[in-house]
């Protein structure tokens, strides 16, 4: 399996990447019969490499939905595609409000960024449940988890609408292990210092959040996670992005800062295995770890400068973006290998490394930035940048990528 999908949020396009041939094509969604104007967010592709799903948000004047696409044909050399819309699944009407808790800045190093307080429903974290016919999305802007049965033609039938406020609020995706027996829901908001454990039923699609695993203690913890990456069916890594305290931080408690935690779902423990570092050359997390990808016994971390000095950008993000690589032959003791930097291994204007995705064969890891319009392919055999896509290749706020065959 070789296709990576994503969306151009700005230009309303589906993006298709051939990982083995380093070819990229775009599909203008507005040109498709039956398309309804929408605000794009995420994509995910089935292992058949012909069924693609796109999640959209309820930002006025657009309705939130899932669009089911079928790839009838792709000419990777000419860029011509034959794509049809099979279904549009309604989620929320335009203007459905988010349900984000109120909080205030209390530390100069931890601003409350505008992008963390969206006003309307957003749809994030698409996943497939392995060994089943179900796929899931989460509305991280509130507390809903939705599950859908996938029909033989790829269209969807909603089977699950699950909420448990304490354990599901601000969940950015439920990521399942390869057996499909356990899922980890990550809390994508300030001072959520835990991951939530889900038990799925592969026959009915039902899921239940049973308990939480703390990232640290009540007095010192990691918080604000974007993604959980499974090492095997028991252990997973979770990156914690928050760098300082807020008004929701308990009095006397300390936020660890940018860090990676090893979660043991048998013992219900989380151990800090990569702590913060103050320098780009340091053996720690220099910027906040957004996504994590695992390939060939190595951990690839998209380090996102979400809290730094603000540039003249509508997203108010920081000044740079880094990619760190770690040897994880001993998962409890990751060994720092290298950090790719803007102006060196990465383009000089590379900022905000956001998503990390390993291909099914693990020969490539893709890291993207929707802020600076970059998609970087790393050859996992050499750990060198093998391909860089940017705005000249048609990227316009590229986001929400997903590799065929991967449980992402």
mmCIF file of C-alpha atoms in Angstrom:
data_model
loop_
_atom_site.group_PDB
_atom_site.id
_atom_site.type_symbol
_atom_site.label_atom_id
_atom_site.label_comp_id
_atom_site.label_asym_id
_atom_site.label_seq_id
_atom_site.Cartn_x
_atom_site.Cartn_y
_atom_site.Cartn_z
ATOM 1 C CA UNK A 1 0.000 0.000 0.000
ATOM 2 C CA UNK A 2 1.464 3.291 -1.101
ATOM 3 C CA UNK A 3 -1.126 6.098 -1.054
ATOM 4 C CA UNK A 4 -1.107 8.938 1.451
ATOM 5 C CA UNK A 5 -4.129 11.224 1.521
ATOM 6 C CA UNK A 6 -4.669 14.702 2.926
ATOM 7 C CA UNK A 7 -6.685 17.836 2.270
ATOM 8 C CA UNK A 8 -5.867 21.372 1.225
ATOM 9 C CA UNK A 9 -8.014 23.256 3.708
ATOM 10 C CA UNK A 10 -7.561 26.558 1.899
ATOM 11 C CA UNK A 11 -8.215 25.468 -1.700
ATOM 12 C CA UNK A 12 -10.769 22.727 -0.910
ATOM 13 C CA UNK A 13 -8.868 19.878 -2.530
ATOM 14 C CA UNK A 14 -8.164 16.246 -1.841
ATOM 15 C CA UNK A 15 -4.417 15.570 -1.996
ATOM 16 C CA UNK A 16 -3.111 12.149 -3.049
ATOM 17 C CA UNK A 17 0.552 11.182 -2.702
ATOM 18 C CA UNK A 18 2.271 8.129 -4.203
ATOM 19 C CA UNK A 19 4.889 7.434 -1.531
ATOM 20 C CA UNK A 20 6.983 5.082 -3.634
ATOM 21 C CA UNK A 21 7.162 7.230 -6.769
ATOM 22 C CA UNK A 22 7.205 10.672 -5.091
ATOM 23 C CA UNK A 23 4.224 11.905 -7.079
ATOM 24 C CA UNK A 24 1.415 14.168 -5.909
ATOM 25 C CA UNK A 25 -1.951 14.956 -7.459
ATOM 26 C CA UNK A 26 -4.795 17.164 -6.264
ATOM 27 C CA UNK A 27 -8.534 16.749 -6.756
ATOM 28 C CA UNK A 28 -10.595 19.979 -6.742
ATOM 29 C CA UNK A 29 -13.555 18.845 -4.660
ATOM 30 C CA UNK A 30 -15.769 21.662 -5.880
ATOM 31 C CA UNK A 31 -15.592 20.134 -9.358
ATOM 32 C CA UNK A 32 -17.199 16.853 -8.254
ATOM 33 C CA UNK A 33 -20.874 16.168 -8.917
ATOM 34 C CA UNK A 34 -22.834 16.421 -5.694
ATOM 35 C CA UNK A 35 -20.215 18.385 -3.763
ATOM 36 C CA UNK A 36 -21.604 20.647 -1.047
ATOM 37 C CA UNK A 37 -19.478 23.629 0.108
ATOM 38 C CA UNK A 38 -17.593 22.666 3.256
ATOM 39 C CA UNK A 39 -14.731 23.510 5.630
ATOM 40 C CA UNK A 40 -12.248 20.626 5.331
ATOM 41 C CA UNK A 41 -10.367 19.161 8.279
ATOM 42 C CA UNK A 42 -9.175 15.509 8.007
ATOM 43 C CA UNK A 43 -8.969 12.687 5.487
ATOM 44 C CA UNK A 44 -8.553 8.947 5.880
ATOM 45 C CA UNK A 45 -8.238 6.192 3.312
ATOM 46 C CA UNK A 46 -9.288 2.552 3.543
ATOM 47 C CA UNK A 47 -6.797 -0.238 2.908
ATOM 48 C CA UNK A 48 -8.483 -0.897 -0.454
ATOM 49 C CA UNK A 49 -6.861 2.386 -1.601
ATOM 50 C CA UNK A 50 -10.015 3.435 -3.427
ATOM 51 C CA UNK A 51 -12.298 4.602 -0.582
ATOM 52 C CA UNK A 52 -11.467 7.969 0.951
ATOM 53 C CA UNK A 53 -13.279 9.809 3.726
ATOM 54 C CA UNK A 54 -13.123 13.552 4.392
ATOM 55 C CA UNK A 55 -14.325 15.130 7.638
ATOM 56 C CA UNK A 56 -15.630 18.684 7.567
ATOM 57 C CA UNK A 57 -16.441 21.206 10.314
ATOM 58 C CA UNK A 58 -19.593 23.087 11.262
ATOM 59 C CA UNK A 59 -18.007 26.503 10.760
ATOM 60 C CA UNK A 60 -20.640 28.915 9.348
ATOM 61 C CA UNK A 61 -21.866 28.867 6.675
ATOM 62 C CA UNK A 62 -20.857 25.203 6.289
ATOM 63 C CA UNK A 63 -22.380 22.065 7.798
ATOM 64 C CA UNK A 64 -20.240 19.416 9.446
ATOM 65 C CA UNK A 65 -20.164 16.128 7.566
ATOM 66 C CA UNK A 66 -18.224 13.111 6.343
ATOM 67 C CA UNK A 67 -17.825 12.910 2.572
ATOM 68 C CA UNK A 68 -17.290 9.419 1.146
ATOM 69 C CA UNK A 69 -15.259 9.380 -2.074
ATOM 70 C CA UNK A 70 -14.408 6.588 -4.497
ATOM 71 C CA UNK A 71 -11.172 6.724 -6.497
ATOM 72 C CA UNK A 72 -12.074 5.234 -9.861
ATOM 73 C CA UNK A 73 -8.678 6.055 -11.353
ATOM 74 C CA UNK A 74 -5.481 8.059 -10.869
ATOM 75 C CA UNK A 75 -2.932 8.918 -13.542
ATOM 76 C CA UNK A 76 0.095 9.783 -11.433
ATOM 77 C CA UNK A 77 2.033 11.088 -14.432
ATOM 78 C CA UNK A 78 -0.545 13.505 -15.815
ATOM 79 C CA UNK A 79 -2.338 14.292 -12.560
ATOM 80 C CA UNK A 80 -5.702 13.353 -14.015
ATOM 81 C CA UNK A 81 -8.149 11.626 -11.666
ATOM 82 C CA UNK A 82 -11.591 10.046 -11.807
ATOM 83 C CA UNK A 83 -13.224 10.556 -8.405
ATOM 84 C CA UNK A 84 -16.878 10.299 -7.445
ATOM 85 C CA UNK A 85 -18.851 11.178 -4.325
ATOM 86 C CA UNK A 86 -20.603 8.118 -2.934
ATOM 87 C CA UNK A 87 -22.200 9.701 0.144
ATOM 88 C CA UNK A 88 -22.354 12.798 2.334
ATOM 89 C CA UNK A 89 -23.040 11.901 5.964
ATOM 90 C CA UNK A 90 -24.455 14.854 7.948
ATOM 91 C CA UNK A 91 -22.919 15.468 11.378
ATOM 92 C CA UNK A 92 -23.705 18.963 12.721
ATOM 93 C CA UNK A 93 -25.450 21.975 11.233
ATOM 94 C CA UNK A 94 -23.522 25.174 10.570
ATOM 95 C CA UNK A 95 -22.835 27.146 13.702
ATOM 96 C CA UNK A 96 -23.116 24.258 16.167
ATOM 97 C CA UNK A 97 -21.161 25.663 19.126
ATOM 98 C CA UNK A 98 -18.097 24.067 20.651
ATOM 99 C CA UNK A 99 -17.943 23.235 24.323
ATOM 100 C CA UNK A 100 -14.457 24.298 25.385
ATOM 101 C CA UNK A 101 -13.865 25.068 29.081
ATOM 102 C CA UNK A 102 -12.982 28.599 30.133
ATOM 103 C CA UNK A 103 -9.471 29.279 31.338
ATOM 104 C CA UNK A 104 -6.958 32.100 31.648
ATOM 105 C CA UNK A 105 -3.243 32.568 31.149
ATOM 106 C CA UNK A 106 -1.250 32.473 34.380
ATOM 107 C CA UNK A 107 2.275 31.861 33.070
ATOM 108 C CA UNK A 108 4.185 33.949 30.503
ATOM 109 C CA UNK A 109 5.512 30.775 28.860
ATOM 110 C CA UNK A 110 2.060 29.238 28.365
ATOM 111 C CA UNK A 111 -0.236 31.545 26.395
ATOM 112 C CA UNK A 112 -3.823 30.571 25.705
ATOM 113 C CA UNK A 113 -3.661 30.480 21.934
ATOM 114 C CA UNK A 114 -6.697 31.420 19.796
ATOM 115 C CA UNK A 115 -6.519 28.145 17.849
ATOM 116 C CA UNK A 116 -7.131 26.206 21.068
ATOM 117 C CA UNK A 117 -10.533 27.852 21.669
ATOM 118 C CA UNK A 118 -12.548 27.136 18.494
ATOM 119 C CA UNK A 119 -16.082 28.490 18.503
ATOM 120 C CA UNK A 120 -17.762 25.773 16.443
ATOM 121 C CA UNK A 121 -17.785 22.001 16.113
ATOM 122 C CA UNK A 122 -14.653 20.500 14.598
ATOM 123 C CA UNK A 123 -14.194 16.870 13.549
ATOM 124 C CA UNK A 124 -10.793 15.273 14.198
ATOM 125 C CA UNK A 125 -8.922 12.056 14.919
ATOM 126 C CA UNK A 126 -10.317 9.574 12.348
ATOM 127 C CA UNK A 127 -9.398 5.938 12.986
ATOM 128 C CA UNK A 128 -10.265 2.441 11.859
ATOM 129 C CA UNK A 129 -10.904 -0.348 14.349
ATOM 130 C CA UNK A 130 -8.644 -3.230 13.211
ATOM 131 C CA UNK A 131 -10.276 -6.559 12.376
ATOM 132 C CA UNK A 132 -13.657 -4.915 12.082
ATOM 133 C CA UNK A 133 -15.909 -2.964 9.719
ATOM 134 C CA UNK A 134 -15.954 0.189 11.832
ATOM 135 C CA UNK A 135 -14.405 3.636 11.652
ATOM 136 C CA UNK A 136 -14.522 6.464 14.208
ATOM 137 C CA UNK A 137 -14.182 10.202 14.506
ATOM 138 C CA UNK A 138 -14.213 12.527 17.514
ATOM 139 C CA UNK A 139 -15.486 16.043 18.023
ATOM 140 C CA UNK A 140 -12.637 17.311 20.160
ATOM 141 C CA UNK A 141 -14.543 20.578 20.573
ATOM 142 C CA UNK A 142 -16.988 18.764 22.893
ATOM 143 C CA UNK A 143 -17.234 15.195 24.196
ATOM 144 C CA UNK A 144 -18.679 13.068 21.377
ATOM 145 C CA UNK A 145 -17.217 9.939 19.811
ATOM 146 C CA UNK A 146 -18.969 8.694 16.676
ATOM 147 C CA UNK A 147 -18.638 5.217 15.185
ATOM 148 C CA UNK A 148 -19.756 4.077 11.730
ATOM 149 C CA UNK A 149 -20.203 0.684 10.141
ATOM 150 C CA UNK A 150 -18.503 0.524 6.754
ATOM 151 C CA UNK A 151 -20.737 -1.052 4.114
ATOM 152 C CA UNK A 152 -19.295 -3.134 1.240
ATOM 153 C CA UNK A 153 -19.376 -0.101 -1.090
ATOM 154 C CA UNK A 154 -17.510 2.050 1.449
ATOM 155 C CA UNK A 155 -20.513 4.106 2.512
ATOM 156 C CA UNK A 156 -21.206 4.612 6.206
ATOM 157 C CA UNK A 157 -23.986 3.882 8.672
ATOM 158 C CA UNK A 158 -23.670 5.535 12.082
ATOM 159 C CA UNK A 159 -23.801 2.953 14.878
ATOM 160 C CA UNK A 160 -22.198 4.808 17.793
ATOM 161 C CA UNK A 161 -22.713 8.190 19.421
ATOM 162 C CA UNK A 162 -20.876 7.904 22.721
ATOM 163 C CA UNK A 163 -20.242 10.433 25.456
ATOM 164 C CA UNK A 164 -18.959 10.235 29.005
ATOM 165 C CA UNK A 165 -18.111 13.811 29.900
ATOM 166 C CA UNK A 166 -15.374 13.001 32.408
ATOM 167 C CA UNK A 167 -13.567 10.597 30.082
ATOM 168 C CA UNK A 168 -14.427 11.858 26.600
ATOM 169 C CA UNK A 169 -14.241 15.651 26.680
ATOM 170 C CA UNK A 170 -11.801 17.223 24.208
ATOM 171 C CA UNK A 171 -10.757 13.822 22.808
ATOM 172 C CA UNK A 172 -8.609 14.096 19.671
ATOM 173 C CA UNK A 173 -9.126 10.625 18.280
ATOM 174 C CA UNK A 174 -9.301 7.139 19.790
ATOM 175 C CA UNK A 175 -6.281 5.195 18.541
ATOM 176 C CA UNK A 176 -6.583 1.392 18.656
ATOM 177 C CA UNK A 177 -3.889 -1.244 18.971
ATOM 178 C CA UNK A 178 -3.326 -3.680 16.102
ATOM 179 C CA UNK A 179 -5.503 -6.369 17.684
ATOM 180 C CA UNK A 180 -8.368 -3.930 18.049
ATOM 181 C CA UNK A 181 -8.762 -4.785 21.736
ATOM 182 C CA UNK A 182 -7.759 -1.485 23.373
ATOM 183 C CA UNK A 183 -8.019 2.157 22.352
ATOM 184 C CA UNK A 184 -6.360 5.239 23.780
ATOM 185 C CA UNK A 185 -8.212 8.540 23.713
ATOM 186 C CA UNK A 186 -6.008 11.602 24.038
ATOM 187 C CA UNK A 187 -7.188 14.804 25.676
ATOM 188 C CA UNK A 188 -6.307 17.742 23.424
ATOM 189 C CA UNK A 189 -6.657 20.628 25.849
ATOM 190 C CA UNK A 190 -4.817 22.399 28.629
ATOM 191 C CA UNK A 191 -4.259 20.433 31.844
ATOM 192 C CA UNK A 192 -5.754 17.171 30.632
ATOM 193 C CA UNK A 193 -2.926 15.154 32.156
ATOM 194 C CA UNK A 194 -4.154 11.685 31.256
ATOM 195 C CA UNK A 195 -5.011 9.285 28.469
ATOM 196 C CA UNK A 196 -8.343 7.476 28.467
ATOM 197 C CA UNK A 197 -8.607 3.723 27.951
ATOM 198 C CA UNK A 198 -11.352 2.444 25.632
ATOM 199 C CA UNK A 199 -12.699 -1.070 25.198
ATOM 200 C CA UNK A 200 -14.221 -1.654 21.738
ATOM 201 C CA UNK A 201 -16.565 -4.384 20.559
ATOM 202 C CA UNK A 202 -15.398 -5.403 17.086
ATOM 203 C CA UNK A 203 -18.786 -7.004 16.303
ATOM 204 C CA UNK A 204 -21.145 -4.164 17.236
ATOM 205 C CA UNK A 205 -18.761 -1.204 17.018
ATOM 206 C CA UNK A 206 -19.666 -0.054 20.530
ATOM 207 C CA UNK A 207 -16.911 1.593 22.563
ATOM 208 C CA UNK A 208 -16.640 2.418 26.249
ATOM 209 C CA UNK A 209 -14.115 4.614 28.030
ATOM 210 C CA UNK A 210 -13.441 2.591 31.172
ATOM 211 C CA UNK A 211 -10.791 4.590 33.011
ATOM 212 C CA UNK A 212 -7.858 6.982 32.645
ATOM 213 C CA UNK A 213 -4.105 6.598 32.991
ATOM 214 C CA UNK A 214 -2.385 9.618 34.493
ATOM 215 C CA UNK A 215 0.620 11.174 32.740
ATOM 216 C CA UNK A 216 2.487 11.692 35.990
ATOM 217 C CA UNK A 217 1.032 12.597 39.350
ATOM 218 C CA UNK A 218 -1.386 15.137 40.785
ATOM 219 C CA UNK A 219 1.554 17.428 41.551
ATOM 220 C CA UNK A 220 3.617 16.980 38.359
ATOM 221 C CA UNK A 221 2.216 15.904 35.022
ATOM 222 C CA UNK A 222 2.294 16.129 31.240
ATOM 223 C CA UNK A 223 -0.770 17.468 29.437
ATOM 224 C CA UNK A 224 -2.363 18.436 26.123
ATOM 225 C CA UNK A 225 -1.836 15.405 23.868
ATOM 226 C CA UNK A 226 -2.494 15.233 20.139
ATOM 227 C CA UNK A 227 -1.863 11.584 19.346
ATOM 228 C CA UNK A 228 -1.106 8.134 20.786
ATOM 229 C CA UNK A 229 1.191 5.841 18.803
ATOM 230 C CA UNK A 230 1.184 2.104 19.561
ATOM 231 C CA UNK A 231 4.468 0.217 19.853
ATOM 232 C CA UNK A 232 2.710 -3.137 20.181
ATOM 233 C CA UNK A 233 -0.603 -4.352 21.571
ATOM 234 C CA UNK A 234 0.309 -3.368 25.144
ATOM 235 C CA UNK A 235 2.543 -0.289 25.005
ATOM 236 C CA UNK A 236 2.092 3.097 23.348
ATOM 237 C CA UNK A 237 3.772 6.506 23.307
ATOM 238 C CA UNK A 238 1.908 9.728 24.008
ATOM 239 C CA UNK A 239 3.347 13.208 23.470
ATOM 240 C CA UNK A 240 2.482 16.004 25.922
ATOM 241 C CA UNK A 241 2.497 19.500 24.403
ATOM 242 C CA UNK A 242 1.740 21.878 27.292
ATOM 243 C CA UNK A 243 4.740 23.881 28.508
ATOM 244 C CA UNK A 244 3.437 25.751 31.555
ATOM 245 C CA UNK A 245 0.598 26.296 33.979
ATOM 246 C CA UNK A 246 -2.836 27.828 33.329
ATOM 247 C CA UNK A 247 -5.769 28.785 35.510
ATOM 248 C CA UNK A 248 -6.856 25.123 35.351
ATOM 249 C CA UNK A 249 -3.560 23.877 36.810
ATOM 250 C CA UNK A 250 -4.118 22.807 40.443
ATOM 251 C CA UNK A 251 -2.436 25.057 42.991
ATOM 252 C CA UNK A 252 1.068 23.833 43.702
ATOM 253 C CA UNK A 253 1.169 21.503 40.690
ATOM 254 C CA UNK A 254 3.823 21.641 37.949
ATOM 255 C CA UNK A 255 3.436 20.926 34.244
ATOM 256 C CA UNK A 256 6.400 18.847 33.049
ATOM 257 C CA UNK A 257 6.643 20.538 29.662
ATOM 258 C CA UNK A 258 7.224 19.050 26.191
ATOM 259 C CA UNK A 259 7.608 15.312 26.799
ATOM 260 C CA UNK A 260 6.900 11.767 25.646
ATOM 261 C CA UNK A 261 5.339 9.154 27.919
ATOM 262 C CA UNK A 262 5.382 5.340 27.684
ATOM 263 C CA UNK A 263 1.891 4.022 28.434
ATOM 264 C CA UNK A 264 1.476 0.444 29.691
ATOM 265 C CA UNK A 265 -2.148 -0.619 29.199
ATOM 266 C CA UNK A 266 -1.682 -3.821 31.219
ATOM 267 C CA UNK A 267 -0.398 -2.113 34.353
ATOM 268 C CA UNK A 268 -2.279 1.177 33.711
ATOM 269 C CA UNK A 269 0.879 3.244 34.109
ATOM 270 C CA UNK A 270 2.560 6.053 32.175
ATOM 271 C CA UNK A 271 6.291 6.692 32.527
ATOM 272 C CA UNK A 272 8.119 9.826 31.421
ATOM 273 C CA UNK A 273 10.739 8.572 28.938
ATOM 274 C CA UNK A 274 11.670 11.789 27.086
ATOM 275 C CA UNK A 275 11.681 15.039 29.009
ATOM 276 C CA UNK A 276 12.179 18.637 27.863
ATOM 277 C CA UNK A 277 15.437 20.090 26.601
ATOM 278 C CA UNK A 278 16.413 23.744 26.327
ATOM 279 C CA UNK A 279 18.503 23.438 23.154
ATOM 280 C CA UNK A 280 17.940 22.070 19.626
ATOM 281 C CA UNK A 281 20.857 19.691 20.102
ATOM 282 C CA UNK A 282 19.612 18.378 23.418
ATOM 283 C CA UNK A 283 18.444 14.807 23.959
ATOM 284 C CA UNK A 284 14.887 15.741 24.850
ATOM 285 C CA UNK A 285 11.802 17.459 23.475
ATOM 286 C CA UNK A 286 12.824 20.913 22.280
ATOM 287 C CA UNK A 287 9.396 21.912 20.963
ATOM 288 C CA UNK A 288 6.029 20.417 21.842
ATOM 289 C CA UNK A 289 5.497 16.904 20.412
ATOM 290 C CA UNK A 290 2.383 16.975 18.244
ATOM 291 C CA UNK A 291 2.257 13.692 16.306
ATOM 292 C CA UNK A 292 4.399 10.599 16.847
ATOM 293 C CA UNK A 293 5.141 7.928 14.221
ATOM 294 C CA UNK A 294 6.901 4.598 14.713
ATOM 295 C CA UNK A 295 8.826 2.816 11.967
ATOM 296 C CA UNK A 296 11.679 0.296 12.025
ATOM 297 C CA UNK A 297 12.204 0.494 15.793
ATOM 298 C CA UNK A 298 12.475 4.263 15.661
ATOM 299 C CA UNK A 299 10.263 7.065 16.909
ATOM 300 C CA UNK A 300 9.726 10.111 14.694
ATOM 301 C CA UNK A 301 8.392 13.186 16.481
ATOM 302 C CA UNK A 302 6.801 16.223 14.869
ATOM 303 C CA UNK A 303 7.916 19.025 17.196
ATOM 304 C CA UNK A 304 5.446 21.865 16.943
ATOM 305 C CA UNK A 305 6.285 25.401 18.071
ATOM 306 C CA UNK A 306 2.710 26.266 18.985
ATOM 307 C CA UNK A 307 3.406 28.535 21.915
ATOM 308 C CA UNK A 308 6.354 30.671 20.803
ATOM 309 C CA UNK A 309 6.445 34.322 19.680
ATOM 310 C CA UNK A 310 3.687 35.002 17.211
ATOM 311 C CA UNK A 311 4.368 35.870 13.595
ATOM 312 C CA UNK A 312 1.967 37.762 11.386
ATOM 313 C CA UNK A 313 -0.191 34.731 10.791
ATOM 314 C CA UNK A 314 -3.912 34.132 11.112
ATOM 315 C CA UNK A 315 -3.091 31.041 13.162
ATOM 316 C CA UNK A 316 -0.754 32.783 15.621
ATOM 317 C CA UNK A 317 1.764 29.968 15.665
ATOM 318 C CA UNK A 318 5.447 30.104 16.561
ATOM 319 C CA UNK A 319 8.616 30.661 14.661
ATOM 320 C CA UNK A 320 9.956 27.202 13.740
ATOM 321 C CA UNK A 321 9.422 23.451 13.533
ATOM 322 C CA UNK A 322 11.680 20.490 14.201
ATOM 323 C CA UNK A 323 11.648 16.717 13.671
ATOM 324 C CA UNK A 324 13.422 14.495 16.169
ATOM 325 C CA UNK A 325 14.290 10.817 15.660
ATOM 326 C CA UNK A 326 14.823 8.274 18.451
ATOM 327 C CA UNK A 327 16.022 4.671 18.638
ATOM 328 C CA UNK A 328 13.402 2.719 20.605
ATOM 329 C CA UNK A 329 14.832 -0.795 20.685
ATOM 330 C CA UNK A 330 14.339 -0.351 24.414
ATOM 331 C CA UNK A 331 10.994 1.495 24.501
ATOM 332 C CA UNK A 332 11.540 2.549 28.106
ATOM 333 C CA UNK A 333 14.830 4.240 27.201
ATOM 334 C CA UNK A 334 14.608 6.013 23.831
ATOM 335 C CA UNK A 335 18.022 7.001 22.484
ATOM 336 C CA UNK A 336 18.298 10.364 20.743
ATOM 337 C CA UNK A 337 19.576 10.011 17.172
ATOM 338 C CA UNK A 338 19.105 13.404 15.542
ATOM 339 C CA UNK A 339 16.951 16.496 15.213
ATOM 340 C CA UNK A 340 16.155 17.906 11.783
ATOM 341 C CA UNK A 341 16.168 21.705 11.785
ATOM 342 C CA UNK A 342 14.845 24.505 9.582
ATOM 343 C CA UNK A 343 17.556 25.799 7.275
ATOM 344 C CA UNK A 344 19.515 22.561 7.536
ATOM 345 C CA UNK A 345 17.765 19.282 6.775
ATOM 346 C CA UNK A 346 14.430 21.115 6.476
ATOM 347 C CA UNK A 347 13.444 24.132 4.370
ATOM 348 C CA UNK A 348 14.497 27.428 5.935
ATOM 349 C CA UNK A 349 10.876 28.544 6.290
ATOM 350 C CA UNK A 350 9.621 25.235 7.727
ATOM 351 C CA UNK A 351 7.392 25.908 10.727
ATOM 352 C CA UNK A 352 5.090 24.000 13.035
ATOM 353 C CA UNK A 353 5.723 20.297 12.404
ATOM 354 C CA UNK A 354 2.207 19.029 13.032
ATOM 355 C CA UNK A 355 1.421 15.563 11.674
ATOM 356 C CA UNK A 356 3.662 12.483 11.495
ATOM 357 C CA UNK A 357 2.559 9.459 9.485
ATOM 358 C CA UNK A 358 4.396 6.188 8.817
ATOM 359 C CA UNK A 359 3.583 4.324 5.627
ATOM 360 C CA UNK A 360 2.370 0.735 5.853
ATOM 361 C CA UNK A 361 5.736 -0.748 4.788
ATOM 362 C CA UNK A 362 7.568 1.624 7.189
ATOM 363 C CA UNK A 363 10.005 2.681 4.457
ATOM 364 C CA UNK A 364 8.842 6.296 4.732
ATOM 365 C CA UNK A 365 7.571 8.691 7.370
ATOM 366 C CA UNK A 366 5.783 11.863 6.300
ATOM 367 C CA UNK A 367 5.839 15.036 8.415
ATOM 368 C CA UNK A 368 3.667 17.996 7.451
ATOM 369 C CA UNK A 369 3.118 21.634 8.337
ATOM 370 C CA UNK A 370 -0.151 23.252 7.349
ATOM 371 C CA UNK A 371 1.256 26.586 8.529
ATOM 372 C CA UNK A 372 4.200 26.752 6.111
ATOM 373 C CA UNK A 373 2.723 24.474 3.409
ATOM 374 C CA UNK A 374 5.260 21.674 3.623
ATOM 375 C CA UNK A 375 5.073 17.894 3.388
ATOM 376 C CA UNK A 376 8.378 16.119 3.996
ATOM 377 C CA UNK A 377 9.116 12.457 3.276
ATOM 378 C CA UNK A 378 11.844 10.878 5.396
ATOM 379 C CA UNK A 379 13.541 7.706 4.178
ATOM 380 C CA UNK A 380 13.564 5.508 7.289
ATOM 381 C CA UNK A 381 16.512 3.475 5.992
ATOM 382 C CA UNK A 382 18.793 6.532 5.972
ATOM 383 C CA UNK A 383 16.804 8.964 8.167
ATOM 384 C CA UNK A 384 17.357 11.631 5.558
ATOM 385 C CA UNK A 385 14.818 13.856 3.830
ATOM 386 C CA UNK A 386 14.028 12.162 0.517
ATOM 387 C CA UNK A 387 11.319 14.490 -0.802
ATOM 388 C CA UNK A 388 9.887 17.911 -0.015
ATOM 389 C CA UNK A 389 6.506 19.108 -1.277
ATOM 390 C CA UNK A 390 5.453 22.731 -0.851
ATOM 391 C CA UNK A 391 3.116 25.355 -2.283
ATOM 392 C CA UNK A 392 4.741 24.991 -5.711
ATOM 393 C CA UNK A 393 3.427 21.420 -5.728
ATOM 394 C CA UNK A 394 -0.071 22.588 -4.902
ATOM 395 C CA UNK A 395 -0.140 22.523 -1.105
ATOM 396 C CA UNK A 396 -2.428 25.133 0.464
ATOM 397 C CA UNK A 397 -2.899 24.523 4.200
ATOM 398 C CA UNK A 398 -2.301 20.796 3.751
ATOM 399 C CA UNK A 399 -3.653 18.889 6.757
ATOM 400 C CA UNK A 400 -5.172 15.658 8.003
ATOM 401 C CA UNK A 401 -3.030 13.115 6.199
ATOM 402 C CA UNK A 402 -3.515 9.373 6.512
ATOM 403 C CA UNK A 403 -1.581 6.402 5.072
ATOM 404 C CA UNK A 404 -3.444 3.498 3.503
ATOM 405 C CA UNK A 405 -3.299 0.392 5.661
ATOM 406 C CA UNK A 406 -2.183 2.155 8.807
ATOM 407 C CA UNK A 407 -4.345 2.222 11.919
ATOM 408 C CA UNK A 408 -4.331 6.013 12.215
#
